[in-house]
mmCIF file of C-alpha atoms in Angstrom:
data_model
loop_
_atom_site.group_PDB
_atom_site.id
_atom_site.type_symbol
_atom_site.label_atom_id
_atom_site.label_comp_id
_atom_site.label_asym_id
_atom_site.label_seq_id
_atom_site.Cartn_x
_atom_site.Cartn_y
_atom_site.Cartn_z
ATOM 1 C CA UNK A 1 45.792 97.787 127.681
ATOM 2 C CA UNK A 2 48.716 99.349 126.487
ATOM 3 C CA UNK A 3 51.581 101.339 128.600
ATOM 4 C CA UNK A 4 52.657 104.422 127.348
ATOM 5 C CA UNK A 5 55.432 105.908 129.418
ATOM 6 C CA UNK A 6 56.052 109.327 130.194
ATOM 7 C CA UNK A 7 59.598 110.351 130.782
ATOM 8 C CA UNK A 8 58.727 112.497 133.301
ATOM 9 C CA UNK A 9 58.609 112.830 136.774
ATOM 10 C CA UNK A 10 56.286 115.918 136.656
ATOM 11 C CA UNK A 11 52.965 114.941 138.063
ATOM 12 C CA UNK A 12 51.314 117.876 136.287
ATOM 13 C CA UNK A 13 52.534 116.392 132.633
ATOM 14 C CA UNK A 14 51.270 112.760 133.497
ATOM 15 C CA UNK A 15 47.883 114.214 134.620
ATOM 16 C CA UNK A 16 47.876 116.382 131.159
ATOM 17 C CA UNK A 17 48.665 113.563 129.060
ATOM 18 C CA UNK A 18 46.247 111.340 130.252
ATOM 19 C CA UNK A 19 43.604 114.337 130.146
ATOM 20 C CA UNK A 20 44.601 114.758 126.600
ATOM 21 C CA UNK A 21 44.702 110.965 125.440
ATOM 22 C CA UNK A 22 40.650 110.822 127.214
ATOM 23 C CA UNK A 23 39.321 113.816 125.572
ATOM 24 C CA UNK A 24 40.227 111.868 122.340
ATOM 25 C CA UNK A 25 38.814 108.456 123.727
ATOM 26 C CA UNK A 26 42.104 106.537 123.660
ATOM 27 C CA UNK A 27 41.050 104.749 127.172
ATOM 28 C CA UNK A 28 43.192 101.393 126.251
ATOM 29 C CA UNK A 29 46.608 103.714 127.027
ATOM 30 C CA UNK A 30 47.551 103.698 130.242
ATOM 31 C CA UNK A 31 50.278 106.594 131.156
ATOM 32 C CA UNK A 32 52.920 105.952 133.176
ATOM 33 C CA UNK A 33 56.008 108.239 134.461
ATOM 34 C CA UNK A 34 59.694 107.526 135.525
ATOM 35 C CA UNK A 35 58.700 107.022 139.134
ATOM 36 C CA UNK A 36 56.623 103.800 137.640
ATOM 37 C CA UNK A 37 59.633 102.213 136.292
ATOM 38 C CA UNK A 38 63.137 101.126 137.296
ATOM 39 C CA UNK A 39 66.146 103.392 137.714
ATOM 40 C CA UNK A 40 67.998 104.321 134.846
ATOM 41 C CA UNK A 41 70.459 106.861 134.160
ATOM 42 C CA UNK A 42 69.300 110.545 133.137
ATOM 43 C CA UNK A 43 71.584 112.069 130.673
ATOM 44 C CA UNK A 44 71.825 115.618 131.143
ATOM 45 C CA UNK A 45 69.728 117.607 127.849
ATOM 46 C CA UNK A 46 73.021 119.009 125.745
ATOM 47 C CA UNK A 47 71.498 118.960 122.251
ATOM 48 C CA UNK A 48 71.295 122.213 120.394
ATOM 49 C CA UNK A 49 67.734 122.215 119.968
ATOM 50 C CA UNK A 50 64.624 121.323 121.747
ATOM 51 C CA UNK A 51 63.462 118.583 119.123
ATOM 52 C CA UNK A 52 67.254 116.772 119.851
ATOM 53 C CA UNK A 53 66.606 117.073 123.435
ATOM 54 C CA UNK A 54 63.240 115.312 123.530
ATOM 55 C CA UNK A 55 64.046 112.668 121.069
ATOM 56 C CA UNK A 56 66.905 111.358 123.102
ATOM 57 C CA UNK A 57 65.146 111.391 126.377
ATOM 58 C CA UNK A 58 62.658 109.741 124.611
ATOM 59 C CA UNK A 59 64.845 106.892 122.939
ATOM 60 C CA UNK A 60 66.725 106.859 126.162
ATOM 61 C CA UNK A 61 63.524 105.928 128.207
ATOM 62 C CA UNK A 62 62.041 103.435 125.600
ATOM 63 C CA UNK A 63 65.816 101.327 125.114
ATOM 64 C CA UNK A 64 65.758 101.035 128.836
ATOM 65 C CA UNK A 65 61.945 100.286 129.728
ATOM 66 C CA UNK A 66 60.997 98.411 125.957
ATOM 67 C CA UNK A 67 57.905 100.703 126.436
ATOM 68 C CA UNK A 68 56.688 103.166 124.052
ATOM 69 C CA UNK A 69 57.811 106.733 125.376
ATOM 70 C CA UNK A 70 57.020 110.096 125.240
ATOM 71 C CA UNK A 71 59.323 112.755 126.223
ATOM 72 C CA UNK A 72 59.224 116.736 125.834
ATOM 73 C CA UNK A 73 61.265 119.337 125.966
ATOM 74 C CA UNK A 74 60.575 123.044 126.379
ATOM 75 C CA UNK A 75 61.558 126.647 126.819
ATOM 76 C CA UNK A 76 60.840 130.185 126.062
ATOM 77 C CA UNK A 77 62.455 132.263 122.162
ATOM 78 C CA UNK A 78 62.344 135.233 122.714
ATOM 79 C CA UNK A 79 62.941 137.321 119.229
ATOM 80 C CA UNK A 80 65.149 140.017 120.332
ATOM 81 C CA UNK A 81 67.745 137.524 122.184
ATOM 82 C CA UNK A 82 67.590 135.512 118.517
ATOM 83 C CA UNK A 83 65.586 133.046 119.749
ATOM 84 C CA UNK A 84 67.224 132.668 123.267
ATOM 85 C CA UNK A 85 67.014 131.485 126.035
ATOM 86 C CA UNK A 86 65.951 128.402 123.889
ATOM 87 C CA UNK A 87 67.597 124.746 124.991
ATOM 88 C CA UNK A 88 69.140 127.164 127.904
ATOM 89 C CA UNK A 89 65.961 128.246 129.624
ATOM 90 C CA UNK A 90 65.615 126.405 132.523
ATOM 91 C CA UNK A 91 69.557 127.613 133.224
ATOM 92 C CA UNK A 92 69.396 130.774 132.065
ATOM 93 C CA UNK A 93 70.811 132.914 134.311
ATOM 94 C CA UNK A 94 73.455 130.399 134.956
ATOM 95 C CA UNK A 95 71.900 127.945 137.947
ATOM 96 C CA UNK A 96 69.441 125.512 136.542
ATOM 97 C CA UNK A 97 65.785 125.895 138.019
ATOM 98 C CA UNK A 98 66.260 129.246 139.537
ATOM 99 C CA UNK A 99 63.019 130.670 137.893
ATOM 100 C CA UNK A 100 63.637 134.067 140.112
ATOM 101 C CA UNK A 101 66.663 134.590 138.462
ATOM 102 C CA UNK A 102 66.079 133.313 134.939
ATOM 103 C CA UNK A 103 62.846 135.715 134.714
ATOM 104 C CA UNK A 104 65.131 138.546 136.221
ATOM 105 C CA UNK A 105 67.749 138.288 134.139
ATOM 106 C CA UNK A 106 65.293 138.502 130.954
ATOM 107 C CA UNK A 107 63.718 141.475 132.271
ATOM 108 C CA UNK A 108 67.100 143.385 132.845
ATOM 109 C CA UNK A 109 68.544 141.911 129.307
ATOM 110 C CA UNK A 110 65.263 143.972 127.409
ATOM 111 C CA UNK A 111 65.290 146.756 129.511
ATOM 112 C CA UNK A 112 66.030 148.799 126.158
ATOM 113 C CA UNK A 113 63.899 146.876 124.052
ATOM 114 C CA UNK A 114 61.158 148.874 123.031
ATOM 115 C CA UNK A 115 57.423 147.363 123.136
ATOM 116 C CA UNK A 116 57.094 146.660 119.667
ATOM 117 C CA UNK A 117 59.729 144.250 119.325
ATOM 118 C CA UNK A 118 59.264 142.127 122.607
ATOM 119 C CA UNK A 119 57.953 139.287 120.700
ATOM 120 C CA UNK A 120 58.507 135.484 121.652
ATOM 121 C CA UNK A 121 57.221 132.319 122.184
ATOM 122 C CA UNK A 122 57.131 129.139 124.425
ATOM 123 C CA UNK A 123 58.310 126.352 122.281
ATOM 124 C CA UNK A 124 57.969 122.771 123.642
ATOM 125 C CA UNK A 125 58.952 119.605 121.340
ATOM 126 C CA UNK A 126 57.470 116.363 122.239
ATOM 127 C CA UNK A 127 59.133 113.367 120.528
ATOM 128 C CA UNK A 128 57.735 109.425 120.569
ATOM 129 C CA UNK A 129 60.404 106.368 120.266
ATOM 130 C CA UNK A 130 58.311 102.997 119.419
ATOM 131 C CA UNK A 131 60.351 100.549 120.552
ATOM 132 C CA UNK A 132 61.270 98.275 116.950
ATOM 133 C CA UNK A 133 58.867 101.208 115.677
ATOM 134 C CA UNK A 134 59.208 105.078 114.772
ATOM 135 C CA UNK A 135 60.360 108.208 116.463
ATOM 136 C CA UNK A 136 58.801 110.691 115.534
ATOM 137 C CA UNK A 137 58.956 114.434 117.091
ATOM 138 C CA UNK A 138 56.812 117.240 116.649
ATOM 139 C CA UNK A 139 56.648 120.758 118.026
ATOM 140 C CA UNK A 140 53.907 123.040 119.578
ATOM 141 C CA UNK A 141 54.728 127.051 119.493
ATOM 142 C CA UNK A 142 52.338 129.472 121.967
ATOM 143 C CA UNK A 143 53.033 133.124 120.606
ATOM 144 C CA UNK A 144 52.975 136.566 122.426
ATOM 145 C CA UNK A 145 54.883 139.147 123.858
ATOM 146 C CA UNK A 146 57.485 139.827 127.055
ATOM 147 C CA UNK A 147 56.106 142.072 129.529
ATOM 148 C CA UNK A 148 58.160 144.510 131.490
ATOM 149 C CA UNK A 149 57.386 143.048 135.114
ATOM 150 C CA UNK A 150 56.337 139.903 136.747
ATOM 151 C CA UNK A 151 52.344 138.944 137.380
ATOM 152 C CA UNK A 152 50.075 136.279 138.268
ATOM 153 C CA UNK A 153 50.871 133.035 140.128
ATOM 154 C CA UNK A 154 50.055 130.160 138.062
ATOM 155 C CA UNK A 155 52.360 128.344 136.172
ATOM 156 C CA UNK A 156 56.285 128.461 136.533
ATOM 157 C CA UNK A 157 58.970 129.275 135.211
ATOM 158 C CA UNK A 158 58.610 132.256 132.091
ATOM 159 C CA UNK A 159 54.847 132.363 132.416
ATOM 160 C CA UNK A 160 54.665 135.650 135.016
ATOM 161 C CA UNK A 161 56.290 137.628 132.127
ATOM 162 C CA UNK A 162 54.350 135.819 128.798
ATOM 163 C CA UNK A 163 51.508 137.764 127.516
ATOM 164 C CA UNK A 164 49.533 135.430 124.999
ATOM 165 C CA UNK A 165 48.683 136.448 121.906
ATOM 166 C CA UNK A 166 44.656 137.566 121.979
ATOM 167 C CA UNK A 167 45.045 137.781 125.805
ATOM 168 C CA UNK A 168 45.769 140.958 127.937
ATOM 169 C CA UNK A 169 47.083 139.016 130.650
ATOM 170 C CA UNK A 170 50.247 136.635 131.333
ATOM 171 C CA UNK A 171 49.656 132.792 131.038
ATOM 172 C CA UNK A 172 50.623 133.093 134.718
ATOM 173 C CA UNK A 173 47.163 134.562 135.160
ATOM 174 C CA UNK A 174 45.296 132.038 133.226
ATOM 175 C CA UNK A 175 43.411 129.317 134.703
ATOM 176 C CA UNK A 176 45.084 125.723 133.980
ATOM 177 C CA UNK A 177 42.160 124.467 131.814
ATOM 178 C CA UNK A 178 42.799 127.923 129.806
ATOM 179 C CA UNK A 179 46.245 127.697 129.905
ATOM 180 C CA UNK A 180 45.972 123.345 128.220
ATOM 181 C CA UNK A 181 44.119 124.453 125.651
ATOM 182 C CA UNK A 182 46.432 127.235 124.315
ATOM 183 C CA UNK A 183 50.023 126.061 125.612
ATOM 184 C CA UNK A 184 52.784 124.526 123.887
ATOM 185 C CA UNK A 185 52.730 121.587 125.346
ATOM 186 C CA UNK A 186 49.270 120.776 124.827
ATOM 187 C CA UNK A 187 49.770 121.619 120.899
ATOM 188 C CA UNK A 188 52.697 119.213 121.029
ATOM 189 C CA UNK A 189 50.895 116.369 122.674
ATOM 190 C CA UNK A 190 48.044 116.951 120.395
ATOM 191 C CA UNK A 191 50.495 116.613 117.145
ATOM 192 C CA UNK A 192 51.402 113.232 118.461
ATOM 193 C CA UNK A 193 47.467 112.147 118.606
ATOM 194 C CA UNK A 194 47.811 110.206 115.645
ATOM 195 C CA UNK A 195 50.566 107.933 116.470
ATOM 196 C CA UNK A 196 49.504 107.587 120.195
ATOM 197 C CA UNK A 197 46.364 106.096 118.233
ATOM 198 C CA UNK A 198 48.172 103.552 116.198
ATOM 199 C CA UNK A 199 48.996 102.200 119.805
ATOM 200 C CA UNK A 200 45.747 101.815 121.472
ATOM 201 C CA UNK B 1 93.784 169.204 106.485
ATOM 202 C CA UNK B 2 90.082 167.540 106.696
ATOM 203 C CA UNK B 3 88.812 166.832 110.649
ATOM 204 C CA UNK B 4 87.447 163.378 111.130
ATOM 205 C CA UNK B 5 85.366 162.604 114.310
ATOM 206 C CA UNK B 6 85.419 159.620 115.527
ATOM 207 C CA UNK B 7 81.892 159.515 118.121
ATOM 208 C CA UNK B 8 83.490 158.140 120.967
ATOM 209 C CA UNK B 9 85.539 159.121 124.364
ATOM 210 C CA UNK B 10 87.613 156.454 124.235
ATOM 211 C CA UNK B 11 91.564 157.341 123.807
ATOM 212 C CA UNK B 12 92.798 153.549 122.726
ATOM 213 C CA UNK B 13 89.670 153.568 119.934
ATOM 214 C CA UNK B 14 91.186 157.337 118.737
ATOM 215 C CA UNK B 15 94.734 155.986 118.710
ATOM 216 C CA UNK B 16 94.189 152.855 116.933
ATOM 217 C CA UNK B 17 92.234 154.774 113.987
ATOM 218 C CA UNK B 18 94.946 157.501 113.715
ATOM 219 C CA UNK B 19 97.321 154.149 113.715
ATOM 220 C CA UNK B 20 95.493 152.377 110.827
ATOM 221 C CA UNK B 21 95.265 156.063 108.781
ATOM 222 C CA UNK B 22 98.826 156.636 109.234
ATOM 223 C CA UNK B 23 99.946 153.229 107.923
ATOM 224 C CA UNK B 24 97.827 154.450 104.654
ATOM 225 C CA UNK B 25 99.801 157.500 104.330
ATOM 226 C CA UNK B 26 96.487 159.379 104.867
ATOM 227 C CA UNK B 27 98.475 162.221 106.932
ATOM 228 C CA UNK B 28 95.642 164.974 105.917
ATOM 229 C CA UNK B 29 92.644 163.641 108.011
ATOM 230 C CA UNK B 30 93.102 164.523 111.692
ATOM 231 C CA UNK B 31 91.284 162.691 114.166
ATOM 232 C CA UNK B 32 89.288 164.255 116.846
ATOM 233 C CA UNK B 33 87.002 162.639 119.575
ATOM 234 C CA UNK B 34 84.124 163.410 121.091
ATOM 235 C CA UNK B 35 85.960 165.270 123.859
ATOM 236 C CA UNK B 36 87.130 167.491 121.595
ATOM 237 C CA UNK B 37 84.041 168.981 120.331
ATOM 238 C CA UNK B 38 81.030 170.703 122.114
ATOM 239 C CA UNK B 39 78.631 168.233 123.720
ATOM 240 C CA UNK B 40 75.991 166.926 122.665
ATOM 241 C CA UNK B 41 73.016 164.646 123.585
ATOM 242 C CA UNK B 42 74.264 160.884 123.194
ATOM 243 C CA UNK B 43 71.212 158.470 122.166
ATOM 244 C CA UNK B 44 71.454 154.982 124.094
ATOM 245 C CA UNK B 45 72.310 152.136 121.505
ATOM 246 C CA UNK B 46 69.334 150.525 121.534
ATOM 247 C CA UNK B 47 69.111 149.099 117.372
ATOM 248 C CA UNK B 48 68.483 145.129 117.009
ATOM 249 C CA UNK B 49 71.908 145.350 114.471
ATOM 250 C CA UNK B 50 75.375 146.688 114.998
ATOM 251 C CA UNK B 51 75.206 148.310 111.946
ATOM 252 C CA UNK B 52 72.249 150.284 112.908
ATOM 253 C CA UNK B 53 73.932 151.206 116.522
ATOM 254 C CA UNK B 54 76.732 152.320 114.615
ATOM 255 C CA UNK B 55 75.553 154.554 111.781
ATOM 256 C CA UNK B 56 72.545 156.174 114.273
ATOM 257 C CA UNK B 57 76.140 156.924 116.504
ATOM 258 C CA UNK B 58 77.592 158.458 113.349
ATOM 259 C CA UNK B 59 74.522 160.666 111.942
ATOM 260 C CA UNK B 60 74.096 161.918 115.677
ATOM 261 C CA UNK B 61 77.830 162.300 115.499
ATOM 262 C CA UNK B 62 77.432 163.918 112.061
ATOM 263 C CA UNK B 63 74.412 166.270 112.398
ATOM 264 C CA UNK B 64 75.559 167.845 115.553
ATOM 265 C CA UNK B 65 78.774 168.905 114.287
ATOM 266 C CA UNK B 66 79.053 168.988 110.127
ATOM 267 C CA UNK B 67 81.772 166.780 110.442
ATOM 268 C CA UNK B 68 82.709 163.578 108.926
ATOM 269 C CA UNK B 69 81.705 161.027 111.506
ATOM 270 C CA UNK B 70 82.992 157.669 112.031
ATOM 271 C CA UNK B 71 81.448 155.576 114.585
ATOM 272 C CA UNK B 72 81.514 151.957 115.627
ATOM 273 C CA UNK B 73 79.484 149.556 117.619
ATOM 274 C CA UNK B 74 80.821 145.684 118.928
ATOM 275 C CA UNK B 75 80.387 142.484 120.552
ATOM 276 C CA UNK B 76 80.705 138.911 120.333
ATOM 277 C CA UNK B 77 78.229 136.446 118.413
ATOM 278 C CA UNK B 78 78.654 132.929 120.255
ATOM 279 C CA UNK B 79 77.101 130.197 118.294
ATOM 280 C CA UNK B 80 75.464 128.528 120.603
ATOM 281 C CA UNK B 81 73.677 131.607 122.003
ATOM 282 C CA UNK B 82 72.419 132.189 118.322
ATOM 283 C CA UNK B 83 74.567 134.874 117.950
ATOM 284 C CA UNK B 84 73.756 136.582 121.529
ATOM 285 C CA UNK B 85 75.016 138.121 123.463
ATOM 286 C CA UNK B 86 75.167 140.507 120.101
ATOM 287 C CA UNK B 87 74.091 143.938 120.357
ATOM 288 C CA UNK B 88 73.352 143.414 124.364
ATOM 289 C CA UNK B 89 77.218 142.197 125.043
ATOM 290 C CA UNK B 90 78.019 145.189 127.232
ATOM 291 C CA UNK B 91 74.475 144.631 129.103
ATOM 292 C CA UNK B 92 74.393 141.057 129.145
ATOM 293 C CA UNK B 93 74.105 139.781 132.901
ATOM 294 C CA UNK B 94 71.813 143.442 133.300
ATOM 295 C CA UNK B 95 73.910 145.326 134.291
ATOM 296 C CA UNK B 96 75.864 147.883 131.431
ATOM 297 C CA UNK B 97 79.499 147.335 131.328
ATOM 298 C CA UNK B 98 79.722 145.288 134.135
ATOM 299 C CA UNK B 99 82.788 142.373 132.174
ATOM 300 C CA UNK B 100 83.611 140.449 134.998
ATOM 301 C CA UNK B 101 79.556 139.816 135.414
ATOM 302 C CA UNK B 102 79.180 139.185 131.561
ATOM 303 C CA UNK B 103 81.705 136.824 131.313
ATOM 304 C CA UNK B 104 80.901 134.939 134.347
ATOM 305 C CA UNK B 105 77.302 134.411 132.886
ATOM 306 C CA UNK B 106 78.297 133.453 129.017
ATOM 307 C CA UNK B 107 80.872 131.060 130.955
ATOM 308 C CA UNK B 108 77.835 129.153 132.776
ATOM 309 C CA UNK B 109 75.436 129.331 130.110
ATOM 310 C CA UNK B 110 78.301 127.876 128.043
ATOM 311 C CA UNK B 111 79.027 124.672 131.334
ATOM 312 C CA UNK B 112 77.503 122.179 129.370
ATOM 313 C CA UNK B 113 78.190 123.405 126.151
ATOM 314 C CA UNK B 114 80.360 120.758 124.440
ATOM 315 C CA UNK B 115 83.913 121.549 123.065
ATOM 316 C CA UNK B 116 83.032 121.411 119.201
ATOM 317 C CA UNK B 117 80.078 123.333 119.664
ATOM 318 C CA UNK B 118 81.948 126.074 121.385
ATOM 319 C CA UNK B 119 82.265 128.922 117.984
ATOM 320 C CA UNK B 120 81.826 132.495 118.109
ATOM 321 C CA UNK B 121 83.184 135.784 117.119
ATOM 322 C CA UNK B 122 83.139 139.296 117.466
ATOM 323 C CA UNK B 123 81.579 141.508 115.301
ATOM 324 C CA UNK B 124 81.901 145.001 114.662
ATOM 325 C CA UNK B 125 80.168 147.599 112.760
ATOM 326 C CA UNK B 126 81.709 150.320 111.881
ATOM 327 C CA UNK B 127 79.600 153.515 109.885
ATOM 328 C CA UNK B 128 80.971 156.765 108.097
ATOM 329 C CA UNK B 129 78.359 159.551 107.821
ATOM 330 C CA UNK B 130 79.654 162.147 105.808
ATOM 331 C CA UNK B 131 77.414 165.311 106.081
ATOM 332 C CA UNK B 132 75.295 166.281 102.607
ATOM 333 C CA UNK B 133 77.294 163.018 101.733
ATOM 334 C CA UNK B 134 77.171 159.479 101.624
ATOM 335 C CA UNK B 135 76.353 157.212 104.677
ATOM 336 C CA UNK B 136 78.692 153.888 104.916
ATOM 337 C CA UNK B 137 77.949 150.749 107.340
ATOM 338 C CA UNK B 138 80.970 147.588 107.516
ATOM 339 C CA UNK B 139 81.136 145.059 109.420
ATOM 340 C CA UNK B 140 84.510 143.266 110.452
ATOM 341 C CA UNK B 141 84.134 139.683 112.179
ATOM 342 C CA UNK B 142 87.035 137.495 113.940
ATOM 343 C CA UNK B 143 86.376 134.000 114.806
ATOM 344 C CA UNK B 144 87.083 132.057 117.059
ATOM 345 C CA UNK B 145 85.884 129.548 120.134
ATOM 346 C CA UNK B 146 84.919 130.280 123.725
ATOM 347 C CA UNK B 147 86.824 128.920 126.617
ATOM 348 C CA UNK B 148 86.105 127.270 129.545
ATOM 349 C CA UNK B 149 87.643 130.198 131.684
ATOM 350 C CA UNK B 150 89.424 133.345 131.990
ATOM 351 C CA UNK B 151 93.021 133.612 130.942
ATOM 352 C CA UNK B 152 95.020 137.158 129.940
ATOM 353 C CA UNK B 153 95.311 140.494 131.547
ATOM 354 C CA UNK B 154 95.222 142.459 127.752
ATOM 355 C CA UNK B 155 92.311 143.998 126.411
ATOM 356 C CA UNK B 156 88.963 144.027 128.128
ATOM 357 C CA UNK B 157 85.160 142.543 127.702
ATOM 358 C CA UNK B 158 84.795 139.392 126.499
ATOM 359 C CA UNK B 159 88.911 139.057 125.438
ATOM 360 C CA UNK B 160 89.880 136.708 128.349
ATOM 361 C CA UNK B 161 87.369 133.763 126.857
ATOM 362 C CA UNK B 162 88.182 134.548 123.259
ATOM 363 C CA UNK B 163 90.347 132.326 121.980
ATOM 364 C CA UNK B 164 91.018 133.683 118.118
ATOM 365 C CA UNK B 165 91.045 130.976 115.188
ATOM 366 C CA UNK B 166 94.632 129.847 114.857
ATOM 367 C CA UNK B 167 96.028 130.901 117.987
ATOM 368 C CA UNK B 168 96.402 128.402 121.627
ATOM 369 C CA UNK B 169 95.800 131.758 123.457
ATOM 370 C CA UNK B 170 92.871 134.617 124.270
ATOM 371 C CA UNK B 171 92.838 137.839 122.559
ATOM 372 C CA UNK B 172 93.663 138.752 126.169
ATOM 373 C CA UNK B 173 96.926 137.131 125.889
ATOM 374 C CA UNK B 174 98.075 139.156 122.349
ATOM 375 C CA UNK B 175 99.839 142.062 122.453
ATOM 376 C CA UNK B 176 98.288 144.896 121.511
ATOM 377 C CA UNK B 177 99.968 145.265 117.916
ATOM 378 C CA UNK B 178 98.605 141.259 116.996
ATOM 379 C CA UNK B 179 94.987 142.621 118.221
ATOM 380 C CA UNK B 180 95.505 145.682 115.860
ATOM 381 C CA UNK B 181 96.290 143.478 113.048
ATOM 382 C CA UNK B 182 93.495 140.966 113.543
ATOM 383 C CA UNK B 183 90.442 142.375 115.385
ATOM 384 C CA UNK B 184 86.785 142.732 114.359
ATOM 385 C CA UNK B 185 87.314 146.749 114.975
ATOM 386 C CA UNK B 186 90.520 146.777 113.205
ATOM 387 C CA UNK B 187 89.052 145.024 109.561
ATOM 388 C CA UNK B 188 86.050 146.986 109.664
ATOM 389 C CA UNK B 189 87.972 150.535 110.061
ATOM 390 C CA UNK B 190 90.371 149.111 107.249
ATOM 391 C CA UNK B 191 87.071 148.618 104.843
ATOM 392 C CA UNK B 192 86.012 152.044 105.593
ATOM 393 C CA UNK B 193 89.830 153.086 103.734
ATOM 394 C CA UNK B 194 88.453 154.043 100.540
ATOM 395 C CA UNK B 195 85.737 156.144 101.650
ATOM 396 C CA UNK B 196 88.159 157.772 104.222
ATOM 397 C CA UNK B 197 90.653 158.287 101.645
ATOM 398 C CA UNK B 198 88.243 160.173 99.124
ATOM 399 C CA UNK B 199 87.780 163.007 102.558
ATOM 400 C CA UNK B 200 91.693 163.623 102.592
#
């Protein structure tokens, strides 16, 4: 059995890795998430893009643990803010975590901004450090457009205002079977299929 | 004499053109403002590019009076933002023209922005519609870094956190002559010279 950790502390990511690594049949990699190992310092995610970001958390949790680790990172482009919020999602509006005010602040910033150029995308790069081994990061991109309000209740963060492509509703209104199989993250994880492979 | 208008309302933007014509011994274009014509409707500024803010200003400008029309649209680029706050600077926290609330927001989304990753500039368009003439678009830029806070009582917007390349001090802290000589507005006005001087 091998340990694969998960730099994480997000019980919804464990649960979707280890849904993801079953559906391919890699049962010999057990999952495991920060709260399964030791303390060890958290540097705070200052890189200028999302693929920096997940490679050092990931390098960070496999030179303290000696465990291969996966780590992601992940936000919302939106195409008339030039790709922002980006790296600065999650602190958007200036307090990290305030979804309220993050989603607000979007909505007031493309008040002007006529429908057809409210494109975006939720971005999420998920990078694997071998220990002795490779890193390797790849990155998963869910397209659609910014609605003009908030709705639905699934999901956090930017989902109440992300309309999918194909889809008339936001991915806050999918279910979260609907939402693996499309998202980001999911994409991501699947990218890094073939090296989680190499490990089992 | 030949009329120029200039499509704005504000007095300082008037003085500094009639400023930069005079040092070009271009004493035959007077400068008028929109206060000095009959109104008309005034379009929000709602393009994805300076220069298209600032020539659909100017051909409004233009068209509603069979003048010459000089118009100009700005804001600062910061590097780290991809280039936002751009075309949204006056609306940037959501709420249009609001400094104190735009500045307080770039400063946070800037907290753990490191110092050598700290670039930026403003940018400003400037456009020259001459009716049954030629339409002209420039664009002036002035680099420079963002601080960590405010500092200067001159100018306004984004000038306290500007800190110009070459100088220890904000654009808030020059007088208004070093501005003149060195701003974003001030460069692109001066590139619009030779088409100005071809109207006198």
């Amino acid at each position: 059995m091998t340990r694969l950790l998960l730099a994480s502390r997000n019980a919804k990511k464990l649960a979707e890795l280890r849904r993801i690594l079953a559906a391919e049949g890699l049962d010999g990699i057990e999952v495991i998430g920060l709260d399964d190992v030791p303390e060890f310092p958290e540097a705070p995610e200052t890189e200028p893009t999302f693929e920096g970001n997940a490679l050092a958390k990931a390098r960070d949790a496999a030179a303290a643990t000696g465990l291969p680790s996966v780590a992601d990172d992940s936000g919302i482009a939106i195409d008339a803010l030039n790709g922002m919020p980006g790296v600065l999602s999650a602190r958007w509006s200036g307090v990290h975590g305030d979804d309220q005010a993050n989603v607000d602040l979007v909505l007031s910033q493309l008040g002007d901004v006529p429908d057809d150029r409210r494109g975006g995308g939720f971005v999420c790069a998920a990078a694997l450090v071998v220990p002795g081994g490779e890193s390797t990061v790849v990155r998963g991109e869910w397209r659609g457009t910014i609605a003009r309000g908030m709705t639905g209740t699934n999901g956090f963060g930017y989902d109440p205002i992300f309309v999918p492509e194909g889809h008339e509703v936001t991915s806050a209104q999918l279910s979260p079977e609907e939402k693996d199989a499309l998202s980001h993250r999911g994409r991501a994880l699947r990218l890094l299929l073939p090296n989680l492979r190499a490990l089992a």
